[in-house]
Short mmCIF file of C-alpha atoms and ligand atoms in Angstrom, two decimals:
data_model
loop_
_atom_site.label_atom_id
_atom_site.label_comp_id
_atom_site.label_asym_id
_atom_site.label_seq_id
_atom_site.Cartn_x
_atom_site.Cartn_y
_atom_site.Cartn_z
CA MET A 1 -117.97 73.73 -143.24
CA LYS A 2 -118.87 70.74 -141.01
CA ILE A 3 -117.88 71.27 -137.44
CA VAL A 4 -117.10 69.34 -133.97
CA ALA A 5 -116.90 70.82 -130.86
CA LEU A 6 -115.37 68.86 -128.10
CA ALA A 7 -117.55 70.49 -124.95
CA GLY A 8 -117.55 70.46 -121.14
CA GLY A 9 -120.41 72.23 -119.43
CA VAL A 10 -120.98 76.29 -118.64
CA GLY A 11 -117.79 77.31 -120.46
CA ALA A 12 -118.25 75.45 -123.33
CA SER A 13 -121.63 76.73 -123.85
CA LYS A 14 -120.44 80.06 -124.01
CA LEU A 15 -119.02 79.16 -126.98
CA LEU A 16 -121.33 77.08 -128.43
CA ASP A 17 -123.92 80.27 -127.79
CA GLY A 18 -121.99 82.58 -130.40
CA LEU A 19 -121.27 79.59 -132.65
CA ARG A 20 -125.26 79.05 -133.33
CA TYR A 21 -125.28 82.78 -134.70
CA ALA A 22 -121.98 82.45 -136.46
CA MET A 23 -122.58 79.28 -138.65
CA ASP A 24 -125.31 77.12 -139.75
CA PRO A 25 -125.94 75.05 -136.43
CA ARG A 26 -127.15 72.00 -138.34
CA ASP A 27 -123.50 71.69 -139.74
CA LEU A 28 -122.32 71.75 -136.08
CA SER A 29 -122.30 68.37 -133.94
CA ILE A 30 -121.05 68.48 -130.55
CA VAL A 31 -119.21 65.78 -128.58
CA VAL A 32 -120.27 66.00 -124.81
CA ASN A 33 -118.28 65.18 -121.43
CA THR A 34 -120.39 62.64 -119.41
CA GLY A 35 -117.60 62.22 -116.80
CA ASP A 36 -119.96 64.61 -114.50
CA ASP A 37 -122.96 62.06 -114.99
CA ILE A 38 -124.30 60.80 -111.75
CA GLU A 39 -127.37 58.74 -110.33
CA MET A 40 -129.49 60.59 -107.83
CA PHE A 41 -133.16 59.39 -106.32
CA GLY A 42 -132.71 56.81 -108.94
CA LEU A 43 -131.99 59.34 -112.01
CA TYR A 44 -129.74 59.71 -114.22
CA ILE A 45 -128.41 63.02 -114.31
CA SER A 46 -126.09 64.15 -117.04
CA PRO A 47 -125.11 67.88 -116.29
CA ASP A 48 -122.87 68.88 -119.23
CA ILE A 49 -125.30 67.16 -121.49
CA ASP A 50 -128.01 69.55 -120.12
CA ILE A 51 -125.84 72.52 -120.06
CA VAL A 52 -125.30 72.46 -123.52
CA THR A 53 -129.03 71.29 -124.72
CA TYR A 54 -130.58 73.89 -122.48
CA THR A 55 -128.38 76.68 -123.64
CA LEU A 56 -128.98 76.00 -127.33
CA ALA A 57 -132.64 75.61 -126.67
CA GLY A 58 -132.32 79.31 -125.54
CA GLU A 59 -133.77 77.52 -122.33
CA VAL A 60 -130.56 77.68 -119.60
CA ASN A 61 -130.70 79.64 -116.54
CA PRO A 62 -128.43 82.51 -117.47
CA ALA A 63 -127.30 83.62 -114.17
CA MET A 64 -125.89 80.03 -113.28
CA GLY A 65 -125.36 78.52 -116.84
CA TRP A 66 -126.93 75.27 -115.85
CA GLY A 67 -130.74 74.39 -115.00
CA ILE A 68 -133.70 75.80 -116.63
CA LYS A 69 -134.47 79.40 -116.20
CA ASP A 70 -137.28 80.34 -114.11
CA ASP A 71 -137.33 76.82 -112.43
CA THR A 72 -138.89 76.14 -108.97
CA PHE A 73 -137.87 73.79 -106.76
CA HIS A 74 -140.71 71.93 -105.15
CA CYS A 75 -140.49 68.47 -106.00
CA LEU A 76 -136.77 68.66 -104.68
CA GLU A 77 -137.87 70.02 -101.66
CA TYR A 78 -140.62 67.62 -101.02
CA LEU A 79 -138.51 64.75 -101.86
CA LEU A 80 -135.61 65.75 -99.06
CA ARG A 81 -138.56 65.79 -96.84
CA TYR A 82 -138.74 61.68 -97.23
CA THR A 83 -134.64 61.20 -97.60
CA GLY A 84 -133.72 63.50 -94.79
CA GLY A 85 -130.50 64.33 -96.75
CA GLU A 86 -128.84 68.09 -97.16
CA ARG A 87 -129.69 69.98 -100.09
CA TRP A 88 -126.78 70.43 -102.29
CA PHE A 89 -127.75 69.48 -105.89
CA ASN A 90 -130.24 71.82 -106.86
CA LEU A 91 -132.83 70.04 -109.28
CA GLY A 92 -135.28 72.05 -110.42
CA ASP A 93 -139.05 70.70 -111.40
CA ARG A 94 -138.87 71.11 -115.11
CA ASP A 95 -135.16 70.05 -115.37
CA LEU A 96 -136.21 67.03 -113.21
CA ALA A 97 -138.86 66.24 -116.17
CA THR A 98 -135.84 65.83 -118.20
CA HIS A 99 -134.16 63.39 -116.01
CA ILE A 100 -136.98 61.31 -115.55
CA PHE A 101 -137.46 61.25 -119.22
CA ARG A 102 -133.92 60.34 -119.94
CA THR A 103 -134.23 57.72 -117.09
CA SER A 104 -136.89 55.96 -118.44
CA LEU A 105 -135.54 55.48 -121.82
CA LEU A 106 -132.46 54.05 -120.31
CA ARG A 107 -134.80 51.65 -118.63
CA SER A 108 -136.45 50.55 -121.42
CA GLY A 109 -133.08 49.99 -123.05
CA ARG A 110 -132.43 52.86 -125.02
CA LYS A 111 -128.81 54.08 -125.34
CA LEU A 112 -127.57 57.34 -123.38
CA SER A 113 -126.85 58.82 -126.98
CA GLU A 114 -130.37 57.81 -128.28
CA SER A 115 -131.93 59.73 -125.52
CA ALA A 116 -129.81 62.86 -125.73
CA ASP A 117 -130.64 63.09 -129.58
CA LEU A 118 -134.43 62.94 -128.43
CA ILE A 119 -134.07 65.34 -126.18
CA ARG A 120 -132.54 68.05 -128.02
CA ARG A 121 -134.62 67.56 -130.78
CA THR A 122 -137.73 67.90 -128.75
CA LEU A 123 -136.24 71.01 -127.44
CA ASN A 124 -135.46 72.36 -131.40
CA VAL A 125 -131.87 72.40 -130.99
CA GLU A 126 -130.68 72.04 -134.49
CA SER A 127 -127.08 70.77 -133.79
CA ARG A 128 -125.95 67.23 -132.86
CA ILE A 129 -125.90 66.57 -129.41
CA ILE A 130 -123.64 63.24 -128.93
CA PRO A 131 -122.05 62.37 -125.29
CA MET A 132 -118.54 60.83 -125.82
CA THR A 133 -119.69 57.59 -124.67
CA ASP A 134 -122.64 55.32 -123.79
CA SER A 135 -120.73 53.79 -120.94
CA HIS A 136 -121.15 55.08 -117.53
CA THR A 137 -117.81 56.69 -116.63
CA PRO A 138 -118.01 58.85 -113.98
CA THR A 139 -115.18 61.13 -112.63
CA THR A 140 -113.70 60.30 -109.31
CA ILE A 141 -111.47 63.02 -107.82
CA ILE A 142 -108.87 61.83 -105.44
CA THR A 143 -108.94 64.04 -102.52
CA ASP A 144 -107.39 64.48 -98.92
CA GLU A 145 -110.36 63.55 -97.74
CA GLY A 146 -110.95 60.68 -99.86
CA ASP A 147 -112.22 59.97 -103.36
CA LEU A 148 -115.17 61.93 -104.26
CA HIS A 149 -117.14 61.72 -107.03
CA PHE A 150 -116.96 65.06 -109.05
CA GLN A 151 -120.05 66.44 -108.20
CA GLU A 152 -119.75 66.02 -104.62
CA TYR A 153 -116.18 67.53 -105.35
CA LEU A 154 -117.37 70.52 -107.08
CA VAL A 155 -120.62 71.23 -105.62
CA ARG A 156 -121.01 69.62 -102.27
CA ARG A 157 -117.66 70.23 -100.98
CA ARG A 158 -117.08 73.78 -103.07
CA ALA A 159 -113.86 72.43 -104.60
CA GLN A 160 -112.40 73.20 -101.49
CA PRO A 161 -110.41 69.26 -100.86
CA LYS A 162 -107.18 69.55 -102.26
CA VAL A 163 -106.89 67.25 -105.43
CA LEU A 164 -104.54 64.35 -105.39
CA GLY A 165 -105.22 62.98 -108.71
CA ILE A 166 -108.20 61.92 -111.13
CA ARG A 167 -109.81 59.06 -111.92
CA PHE A 168 -112.27 58.24 -114.91
CA GLU A 169 -114.11 54.75 -113.50
CA ASN A 170 -114.33 52.32 -116.28
CA ILE A 171 -112.88 54.33 -118.85
CA GLU A 172 -110.51 51.58 -120.25
CA SER A 173 -113.60 49.39 -121.57
CA ALA A 174 -115.40 52.30 -122.77
CA TYR A 175 -116.25 53.09 -126.50
CA PRO A 176 -116.84 56.23 -128.25
CA ALA A 177 -120.67 56.72 -128.81
CA PRO A 178 -122.18 56.23 -132.23
CA GLY A 179 -121.58 59.24 -134.14
CA VAL A 180 -118.01 60.30 -132.67
CA ALA A 181 -115.86 58.78 -134.65
CA GLU A 182 -117.59 59.55 -137.74
CA SER A 183 -118.70 63.27 -137.09
CA ILE A 184 -114.64 63.67 -136.01
CA LEU A 185 -113.21 61.72 -139.41
CA ASP A 186 -116.20 63.70 -141.62
CA ALA A 187 -115.56 67.21 -140.01
CA ASP A 188 -113.62 70.17 -141.73
CA ALA A 189 -112.69 71.79 -138.35
CA VAL A 190 -112.75 70.44 -134.66
CA ILE A 191 -113.11 72.95 -132.01
CA ILE A 192 -111.61 72.06 -128.34
CA CYS A 193 -113.98 74.57 -126.22
CA PRO A 194 -112.65 76.16 -123.59
CA SER A 195 -113.65 74.05 -120.89
CA ASN A 196 -111.50 72.62 -117.96
CA PRO A 197 -108.44 70.11 -119.38
CA LEU A 198 -108.40 67.76 -116.29
CA ILE A 199 -112.27 67.10 -115.96
CA SER A 200 -114.05 68.28 -119.12
CA THR A 201 -111.87 67.87 -121.95
CA GLY A 202 -109.86 65.16 -120.12
CA PRO A 203 -112.45 62.41 -119.60
CA ILE A 204 -113.61 62.74 -123.51
CA LEU A 205 -109.96 62.37 -124.86
CA ALA A 206 -109.48 59.48 -122.42
CA VAL A 207 -112.28 57.53 -124.22
CA PRO A 208 -110.13 54.71 -125.58
CA GLY A 209 -110.08 55.93 -129.64
CA ILE A 210 -110.96 59.44 -129.42
CA ARG A 211 -107.40 60.92 -128.97
CA ASP A 212 -106.35 59.31 -132.42
CA LEU A 213 -109.44 60.06 -134.01
CA LEU A 214 -108.06 64.01 -133.69
CA LYS A 215 -104.77 62.75 -134.85
CA GLU A 216 -105.98 61.17 -137.84
CA THR A 217 -108.83 63.58 -138.95
CA ARG A 218 -107.97 65.75 -141.91
CA ALA A 219 -109.97 68.50 -140.03
CA ARG A 220 -108.09 71.24 -138.53
CA VAL A 221 -107.94 71.20 -134.75
CA ILE A 222 -108.34 74.68 -132.63
CA GLY A 223 -108.45 74.84 -129.19
CA ILE A 224 -109.49 77.75 -127.04
CA SER A 225 -107.86 78.47 -123.67
CA PRO A 226 -109.72 77.96 -120.46
CA VAL A 227 -107.29 79.43 -118.53
CA VAL A 228 -106.96 83.33 -118.95
CA GLY A 229 -104.16 85.53 -117.07
CA GLY A 230 -103.37 82.34 -114.73
CA ALA A 231 -106.77 81.69 -113.83
CA SER A 232 -109.91 80.04 -114.86
CA LEU A 233 -112.76 82.48 -115.61
CA LYS A 234 -115.29 79.87 -114.57
CA GLY A 235 -114.90 76.60 -112.37
CA PRO A 236 -111.79 75.07 -110.34
CA THR A 237 -109.75 74.39 -113.53
CA ASP A 238 -106.65 76.72 -111.92
CA LYS A 239 -107.06 75.43 -108.33
CA MET A 240 -107.06 71.61 -109.89
CA MET A 241 -104.00 72.17 -111.86
CA ALA A 242 -102.06 74.13 -108.78
CA ASP A 243 -103.09 71.14 -106.70
CA LEU A 244 -102.08 68.78 -109.40
CA GLY A 245 -98.53 70.64 -109.44
CA MET A 246 -99.12 71.70 -113.09
CA GLU A 247 -98.45 75.43 -114.18
CA VAL A 248 -101.36 77.29 -114.95
CA SER A 249 -101.15 79.09 -117.94
CA ALA A 250 -102.59 78.79 -121.24
CA ALA A 251 -99.24 77.47 -122.48
CA GLN A 252 -99.46 74.51 -119.99
CA VAL A 253 -102.91 73.57 -121.57
CA ALA A 254 -101.76 73.76 -124.94
CA LYS A 255 -98.88 71.66 -124.55
CA SER A 256 -101.50 68.81 -123.01
CA PHE A 257 -103.10 68.78 -126.47
CA SER A 258 -99.55 69.30 -128.32
CA ASP A 259 -99.99 65.86 -130.27
CA PHE A 260 -103.35 66.91 -131.99
CA LEU A 261 -103.76 71.04 -131.97
CA ASP A 262 -102.79 73.02 -135.12
CA THR A 263 -104.20 76.28 -133.65
CA TYR A 264 -104.80 77.44 -130.25
CA ILE A 265 -106.49 80.83 -129.13
CA ILE A 266 -105.26 82.59 -126.22
CA ASP A 267 -106.43 85.75 -124.49
CA TYR A 268 -104.33 89.16 -124.72
CA GLN A 269 -103.68 88.66 -121.35
CA ASP A 270 -102.05 86.03 -122.35
CA GLU A 271 -99.52 86.64 -125.54
CA PHE A 272 -96.35 86.20 -123.68
CA ASP A 273 -97.08 82.50 -123.75
CA ALA A 274 -97.42 82.59 -127.47
CA THR A 275 -93.58 81.85 -128.25
CA GLU A 276 -93.84 79.00 -126.05
CA ILE A 277 -96.71 77.52 -127.82
CA GLU A 278 -95.27 78.25 -131.38
CA SER A 279 -92.35 76.44 -130.37
CA LEU A 280 -94.75 73.06 -130.26
CA GLY A 281 -95.44 73.69 -133.78
CA ILE A 282 -98.98 75.25 -133.19
CA LYS A 283 -100.30 78.61 -134.53
CA VAL A 284 -101.85 80.94 -132.11
CA VAL A 285 -104.16 83.70 -132.06
CA VAL A 286 -104.76 86.04 -129.72
CA ALA A 287 -107.98 87.50 -129.20
CA ASP A 288 -110.53 88.69 -126.29
CA THR A 289 -111.67 85.25 -124.89
CA VAL A 290 -113.75 86.63 -122.06
CA MET A 291 -117.28 85.91 -122.86
CA SER A 292 -118.75 88.16 -120.44
CA ASN A 293 -122.07 88.96 -122.90
CA ALA A 294 -123.90 87.92 -125.92
CA GLU A 295 -121.81 90.28 -128.34
CA LYS A 296 -118.14 88.57 -126.77
CA LYS A 297 -119.16 85.08 -127.08
CA LEU A 298 -120.62 86.06 -131.08
CA ALA A 299 -117.17 87.88 -131.69
CA LEU A 300 -115.20 84.94 -130.10
CA ALA A 301 -117.31 82.28 -132.53
CA GLN A 302 -116.38 84.31 -135.14
CA THR A 303 -112.79 84.89 -134.72
CA THR A 304 -112.81 81.06 -133.93
CA LEU A 305 -114.31 80.05 -137.54
CA LYS A 306 -111.91 83.15 -139.34
CA ALA A 307 -109.30 80.88 -137.82
CA LEU A 308 -110.29 78.10 -139.71
CA SER A 309 -111.07 79.25 -143.24
N1 FO1 B 401 -123.77 73.31 -109.76
C1 FO1 B 401 -124.06 74.05 -109.03
O1 FO1 B 401 -123.17 74.83 -108.63
N2 FO1 B 401 -124.69 73.75 -107.65
C2 FO1 B 401 -126.12 73.06 -108.13
O2 FO1 B 401 -126.97 72.91 -107.29
C3 FO1 B 401 -126.11 72.71 -109.56
C4 FO1 B 401 -127.03 71.51 -110.07
C5 FO1 B 401 -127.25 71.17 -111.08
C6 FO1 B 401 -128.36 70.42 -111.64
C7 FO1 B 401 -128.39 69.85 -112.77
C8 FO1 B 401 -127.54 69.80 -113.51
O3 FO1 B 401 -127.49 69.84 -114.99
C9 FO1 B 401 -126.34 70.88 -113.10
C10 FO1 B 401 -126.53 71.26 -111.96
N3 FO1 B 401 -125.32 72.11 -111.55
C11 FO1 B 401 -124.78 72.82 -110.34
C12 FO1 B 401 -124.14 72.37 -112.47
C13 FO1 B 401 -123.15 71.13 -112.85
O4 FO1 B 401 -122.92 69.94 -111.70
C14 FO1 B 401 -121.47 71.59 -113.00
O5 FO1 B 401 -121.28 72.87 -113.58
C15 FO1 B 401 -121.15 70.63 -113.88
O6 FO1 B 401 -121.09 69.51 -113.98
C16 FO1 B 401 -119.62 71.10 -114.69
O7 FO1 B 401 -119.59 71.16 -115.99
#
């Protein structure tokens, strides 16, 4: 069964980490959010691409869910001596090698999608990793403190400012990266990973054409709720939804995908949302969606595949 997963960073990678043992990883293509991308010290950093790649390579820092395990920070510390800036974005020494390599490829005219493919192959990742677009479409969070790049909002300001709106810069002129359309149209199933619907799945769906591909494809489309018991397990999804006046529930997220979703997996804690989701014509599967260890990641991946069979 050929599968395409739409993925953000840390939350999605937990499921992907389970999927790589539950299926043939060569049959999996992952379309990754690049709205988090940011340039720092002249380097192009693509956090979600790297989180997914390092996770599937077995190299991610397990405590953080981002960065490389056992990495050191000598280069960053020395860099900050020159720039005098505050240390708010932790770029490890090994991680920096990825950013240097990617940036050199981009400067020599290669596309982001080519760099992602080269990096994942080098790290022996068997699944295909495709950025949602080759264009730079950074996510701006409009806040009560002004407009902030997503990383400044999330990491530097620890998601404290009130969110007034979200803008995906340059998205209208972006195209899906090579391989995105083909893999969605070719797939037997599409999995919407349990990622933040506003700033992870949201930017992917905002790339012109991708939402229509999900409606057109003969593939079954299944999603896993990132909201459990009225809160997000990881990251600021719940706070951002509440700031924007949205109800923080699995049903609310399902509703925002109802034009292409066939099946939605919600947690046992949200069983009461099932009737509302089913009234949208979406089949509901109730499961343990809290992936707190390797067994639970595998179990949710198996539940997802079973719901597709
Ligand atoms: N997240 C943090 O909370 N603090 C950091 O210092 C940080 C550094 C970092 C470096 C490279 C990278 O690829 C990701 C990094 N992240 C960090 C995570 C990341 O910014 C976010 O979790 C994602 O953008 C959301 O998916």
